[in-house]
mmCIF file of N, CA and C in Angstrom:
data_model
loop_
_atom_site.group_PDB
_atom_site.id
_atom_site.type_symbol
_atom_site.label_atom_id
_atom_site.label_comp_id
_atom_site.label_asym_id
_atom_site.label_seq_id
_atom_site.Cartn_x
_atom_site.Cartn_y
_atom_site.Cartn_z
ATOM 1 N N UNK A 1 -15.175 -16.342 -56.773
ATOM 2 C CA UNK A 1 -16.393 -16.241 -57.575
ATOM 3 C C UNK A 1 -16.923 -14.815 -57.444
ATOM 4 N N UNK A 2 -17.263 -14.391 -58.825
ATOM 5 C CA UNK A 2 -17.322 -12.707 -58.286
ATOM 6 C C UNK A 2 -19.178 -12.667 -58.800
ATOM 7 N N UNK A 3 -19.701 -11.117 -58.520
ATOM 8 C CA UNK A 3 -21.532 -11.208 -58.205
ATOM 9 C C UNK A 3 -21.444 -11.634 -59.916
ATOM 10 N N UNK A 4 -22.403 -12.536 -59.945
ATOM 11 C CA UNK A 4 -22.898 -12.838 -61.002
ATOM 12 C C UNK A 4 -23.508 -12.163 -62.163
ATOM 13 N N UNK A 5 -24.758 -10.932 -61.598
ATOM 14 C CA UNK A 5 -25.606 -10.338 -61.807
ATOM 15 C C UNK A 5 -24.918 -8.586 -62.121
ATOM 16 N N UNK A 6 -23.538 -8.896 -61.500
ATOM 17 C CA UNK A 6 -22.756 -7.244 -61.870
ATOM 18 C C UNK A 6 -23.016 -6.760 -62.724
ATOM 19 N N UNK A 7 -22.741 -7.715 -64.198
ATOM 20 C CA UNK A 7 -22.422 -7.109 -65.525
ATOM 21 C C UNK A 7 -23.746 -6.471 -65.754
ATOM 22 N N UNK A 8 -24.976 -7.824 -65.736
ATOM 23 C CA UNK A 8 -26.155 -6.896 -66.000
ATOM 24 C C UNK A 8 -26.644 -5.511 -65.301
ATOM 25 N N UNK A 9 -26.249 -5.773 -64.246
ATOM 26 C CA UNK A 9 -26.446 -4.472 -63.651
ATOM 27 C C UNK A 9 -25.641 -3.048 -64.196
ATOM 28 N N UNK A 10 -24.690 -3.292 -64.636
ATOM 29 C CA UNK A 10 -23.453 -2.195 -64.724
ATOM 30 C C UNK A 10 -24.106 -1.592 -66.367
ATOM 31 N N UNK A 11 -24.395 -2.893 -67.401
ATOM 32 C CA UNK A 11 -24.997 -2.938 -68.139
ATOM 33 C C UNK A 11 -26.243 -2.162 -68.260
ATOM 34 N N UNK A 12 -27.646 -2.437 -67.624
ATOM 35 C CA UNK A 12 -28.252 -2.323 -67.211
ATOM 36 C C UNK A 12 -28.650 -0.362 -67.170
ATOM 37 N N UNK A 13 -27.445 -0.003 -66.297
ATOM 38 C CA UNK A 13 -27.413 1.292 -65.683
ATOM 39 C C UNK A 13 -26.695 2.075 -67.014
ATOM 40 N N UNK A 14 -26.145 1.737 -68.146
ATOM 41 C CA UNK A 14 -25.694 2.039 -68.988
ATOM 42 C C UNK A 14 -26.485 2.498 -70.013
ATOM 43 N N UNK A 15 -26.967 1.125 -70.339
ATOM 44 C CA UNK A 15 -28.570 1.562 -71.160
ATOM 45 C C UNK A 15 -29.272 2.397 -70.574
ATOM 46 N N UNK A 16 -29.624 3.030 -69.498
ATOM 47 C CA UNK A 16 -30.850 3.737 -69.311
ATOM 48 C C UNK A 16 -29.930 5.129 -69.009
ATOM 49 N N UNK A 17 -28.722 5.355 -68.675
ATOM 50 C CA UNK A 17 -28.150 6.678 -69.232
ATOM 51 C C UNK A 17 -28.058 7.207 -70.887
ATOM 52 N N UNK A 18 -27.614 6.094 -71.237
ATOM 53 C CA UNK A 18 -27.627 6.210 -72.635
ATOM 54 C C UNK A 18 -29.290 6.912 -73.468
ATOM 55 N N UNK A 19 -29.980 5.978 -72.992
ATOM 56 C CA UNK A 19 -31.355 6.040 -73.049
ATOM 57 C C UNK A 19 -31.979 7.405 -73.039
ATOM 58 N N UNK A 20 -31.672 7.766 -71.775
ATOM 59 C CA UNK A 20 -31.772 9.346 -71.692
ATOM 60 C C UNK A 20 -30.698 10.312 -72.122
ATOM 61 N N UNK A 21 -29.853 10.489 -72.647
ATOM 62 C CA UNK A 21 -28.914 10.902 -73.368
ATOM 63 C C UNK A 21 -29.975 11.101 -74.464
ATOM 64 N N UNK A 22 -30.342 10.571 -75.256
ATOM 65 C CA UNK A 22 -30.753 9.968 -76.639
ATOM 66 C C UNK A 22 -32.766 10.366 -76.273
ATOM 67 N N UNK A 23 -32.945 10.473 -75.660
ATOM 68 C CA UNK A 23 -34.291 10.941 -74.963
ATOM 69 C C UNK A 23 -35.137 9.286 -75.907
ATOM 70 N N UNK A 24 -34.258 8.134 -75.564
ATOM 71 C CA UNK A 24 -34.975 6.924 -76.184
ATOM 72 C C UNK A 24 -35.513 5.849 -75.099
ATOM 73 N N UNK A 25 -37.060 6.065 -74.643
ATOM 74 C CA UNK A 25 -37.733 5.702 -73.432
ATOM 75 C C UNK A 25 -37.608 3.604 -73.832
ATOM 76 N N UNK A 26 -37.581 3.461 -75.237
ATOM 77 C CA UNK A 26 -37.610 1.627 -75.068
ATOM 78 C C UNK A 26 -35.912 1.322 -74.776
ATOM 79 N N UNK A 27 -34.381 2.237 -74.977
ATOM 80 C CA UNK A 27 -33.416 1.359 -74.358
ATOM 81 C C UNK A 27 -33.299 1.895 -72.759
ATOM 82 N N UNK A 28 -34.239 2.953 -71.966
ATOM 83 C CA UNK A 28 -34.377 3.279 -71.307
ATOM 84 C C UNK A 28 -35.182 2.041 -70.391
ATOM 85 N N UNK A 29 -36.200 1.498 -71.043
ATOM 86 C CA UNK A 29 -36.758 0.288 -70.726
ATOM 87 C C UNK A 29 -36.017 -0.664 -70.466
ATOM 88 N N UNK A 30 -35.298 -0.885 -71.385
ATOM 89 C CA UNK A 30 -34.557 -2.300 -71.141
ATOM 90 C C UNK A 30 -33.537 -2.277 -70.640
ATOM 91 N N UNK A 31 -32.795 -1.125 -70.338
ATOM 92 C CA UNK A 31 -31.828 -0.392 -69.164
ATOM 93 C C UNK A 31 -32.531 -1.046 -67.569
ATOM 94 N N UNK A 32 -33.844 -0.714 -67.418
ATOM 95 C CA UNK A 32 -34.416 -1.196 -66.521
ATOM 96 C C UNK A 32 -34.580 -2.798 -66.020
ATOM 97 N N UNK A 33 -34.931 -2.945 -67.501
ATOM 98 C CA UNK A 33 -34.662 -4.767 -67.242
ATOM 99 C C UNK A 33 -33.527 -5.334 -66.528
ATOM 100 N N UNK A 34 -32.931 -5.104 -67.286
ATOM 101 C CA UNK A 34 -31.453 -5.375 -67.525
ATOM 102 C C UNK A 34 -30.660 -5.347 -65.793
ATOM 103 N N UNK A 35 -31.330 -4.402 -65.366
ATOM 104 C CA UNK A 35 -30.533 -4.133 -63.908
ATOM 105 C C UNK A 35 -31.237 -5.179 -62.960
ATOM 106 N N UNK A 36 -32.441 -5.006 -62.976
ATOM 107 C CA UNK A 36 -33.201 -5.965 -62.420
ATOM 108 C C UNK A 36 -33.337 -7.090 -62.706
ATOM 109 N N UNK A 37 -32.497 -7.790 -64.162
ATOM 110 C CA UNK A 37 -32.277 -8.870 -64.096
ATOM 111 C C UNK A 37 -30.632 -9.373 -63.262
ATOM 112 N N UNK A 38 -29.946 -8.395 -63.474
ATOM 113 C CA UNK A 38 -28.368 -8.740 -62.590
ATOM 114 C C UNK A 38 -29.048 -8.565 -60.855
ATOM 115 N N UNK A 39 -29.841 -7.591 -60.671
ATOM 116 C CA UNK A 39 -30.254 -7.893 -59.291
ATOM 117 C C UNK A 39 -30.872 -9.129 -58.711
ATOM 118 N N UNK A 40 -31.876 -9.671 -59.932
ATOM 119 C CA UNK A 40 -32.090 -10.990 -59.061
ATOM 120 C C UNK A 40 -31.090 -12.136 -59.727
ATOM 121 N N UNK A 41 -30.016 -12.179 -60.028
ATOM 122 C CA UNK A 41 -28.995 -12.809 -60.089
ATOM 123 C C UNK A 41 -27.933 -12.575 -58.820
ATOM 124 N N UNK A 42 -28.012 -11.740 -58.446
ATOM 125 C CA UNK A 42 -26.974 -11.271 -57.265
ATOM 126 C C UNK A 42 -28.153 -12.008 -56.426
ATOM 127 N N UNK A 43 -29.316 -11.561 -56.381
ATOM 128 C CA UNK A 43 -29.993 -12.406 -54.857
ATOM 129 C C UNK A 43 -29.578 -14.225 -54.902
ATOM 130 N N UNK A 44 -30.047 -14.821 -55.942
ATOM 131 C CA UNK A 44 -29.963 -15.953 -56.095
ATOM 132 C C UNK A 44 -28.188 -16.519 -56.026
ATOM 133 N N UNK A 45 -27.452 -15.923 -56.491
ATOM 134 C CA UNK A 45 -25.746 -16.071 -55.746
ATOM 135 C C UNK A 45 -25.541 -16.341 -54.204
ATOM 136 N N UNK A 46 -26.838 -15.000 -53.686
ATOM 137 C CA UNK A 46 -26.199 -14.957 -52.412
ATOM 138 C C UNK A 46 -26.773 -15.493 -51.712
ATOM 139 N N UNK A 47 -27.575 -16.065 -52.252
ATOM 140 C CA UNK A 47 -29.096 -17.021 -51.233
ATOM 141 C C UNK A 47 -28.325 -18.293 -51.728
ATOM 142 N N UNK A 48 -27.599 -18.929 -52.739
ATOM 143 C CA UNK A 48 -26.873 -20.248 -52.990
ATOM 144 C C UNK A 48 -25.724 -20.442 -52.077
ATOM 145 N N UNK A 49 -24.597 -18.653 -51.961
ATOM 146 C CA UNK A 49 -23.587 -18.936 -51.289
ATOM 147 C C UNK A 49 -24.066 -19.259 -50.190
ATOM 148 N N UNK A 50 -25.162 -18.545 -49.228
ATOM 149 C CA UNK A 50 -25.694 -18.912 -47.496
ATOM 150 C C UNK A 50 -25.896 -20.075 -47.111
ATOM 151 N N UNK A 51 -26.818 -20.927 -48.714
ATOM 152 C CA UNK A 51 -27.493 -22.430 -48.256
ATOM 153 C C UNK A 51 -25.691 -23.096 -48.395
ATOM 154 N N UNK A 52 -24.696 -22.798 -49.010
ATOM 155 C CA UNK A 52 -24.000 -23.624 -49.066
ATOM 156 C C UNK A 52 -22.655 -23.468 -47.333
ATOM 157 N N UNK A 53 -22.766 -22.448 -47.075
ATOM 158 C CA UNK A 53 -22.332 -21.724 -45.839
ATOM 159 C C UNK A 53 -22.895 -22.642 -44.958
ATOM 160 N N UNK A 54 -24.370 -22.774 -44.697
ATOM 161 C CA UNK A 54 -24.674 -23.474 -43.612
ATOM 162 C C UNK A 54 -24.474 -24.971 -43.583
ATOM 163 N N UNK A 55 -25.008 -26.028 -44.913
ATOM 164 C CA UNK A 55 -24.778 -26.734 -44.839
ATOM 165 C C UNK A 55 -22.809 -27.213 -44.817
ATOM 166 N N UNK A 56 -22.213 -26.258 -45.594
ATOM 167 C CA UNK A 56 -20.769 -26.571 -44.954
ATOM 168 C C UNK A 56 -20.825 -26.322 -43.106
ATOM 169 N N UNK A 57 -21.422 -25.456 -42.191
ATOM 170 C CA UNK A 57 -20.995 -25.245 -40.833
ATOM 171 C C UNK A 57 -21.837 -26.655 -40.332
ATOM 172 N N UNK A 58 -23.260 -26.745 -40.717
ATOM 173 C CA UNK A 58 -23.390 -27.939 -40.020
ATOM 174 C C UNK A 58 -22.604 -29.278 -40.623
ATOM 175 N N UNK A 59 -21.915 -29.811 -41.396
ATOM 176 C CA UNK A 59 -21.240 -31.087 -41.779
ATOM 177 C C UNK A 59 -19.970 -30.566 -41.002
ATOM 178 N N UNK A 60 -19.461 -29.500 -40.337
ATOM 179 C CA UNK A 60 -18.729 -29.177 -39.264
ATOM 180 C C UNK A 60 -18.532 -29.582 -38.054
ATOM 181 N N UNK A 61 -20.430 -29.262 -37.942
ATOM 182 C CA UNK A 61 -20.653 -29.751 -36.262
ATOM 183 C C UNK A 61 -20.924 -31.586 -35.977
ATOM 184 N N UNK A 62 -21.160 -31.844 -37.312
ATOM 185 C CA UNK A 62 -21.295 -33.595 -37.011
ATOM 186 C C UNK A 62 -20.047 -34.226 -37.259
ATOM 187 N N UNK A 63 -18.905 -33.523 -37.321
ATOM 188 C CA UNK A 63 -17.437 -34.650 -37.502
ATOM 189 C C UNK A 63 -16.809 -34.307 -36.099
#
């Protein structure tokens, strides 16, 4: 399973080069979004993979 939130991010960082390339401050904006929406997609991946980490180690320790 690979980060969820990559593309937007990669995305993200694209638009707001572009953005400034183009001296255009609204895809510069949403360049911004955009990253910070793949970032809290990567948190929420990795806060799902941990809860699922632990509850796999403890159904470990009770067999």
């Amino acid at each position: 399973m690979g980060d969820k939130g990559a593309m937007d991010k990669m995305k993200g960082k694209a638009k707001q080069k572009a953005g400034k390339v183009m001296g255009d401050e609204r895809m510069k904006a949403e360049g911004r979004t955009d990253e910070a929406k793949g970032r809290a997609k990567s948190a929420m991946g990795d806060a799902r993979d941990n809860a699922q980490g632990m509850k796999d180690s403890l159904k470990g320790k009770r067999s």
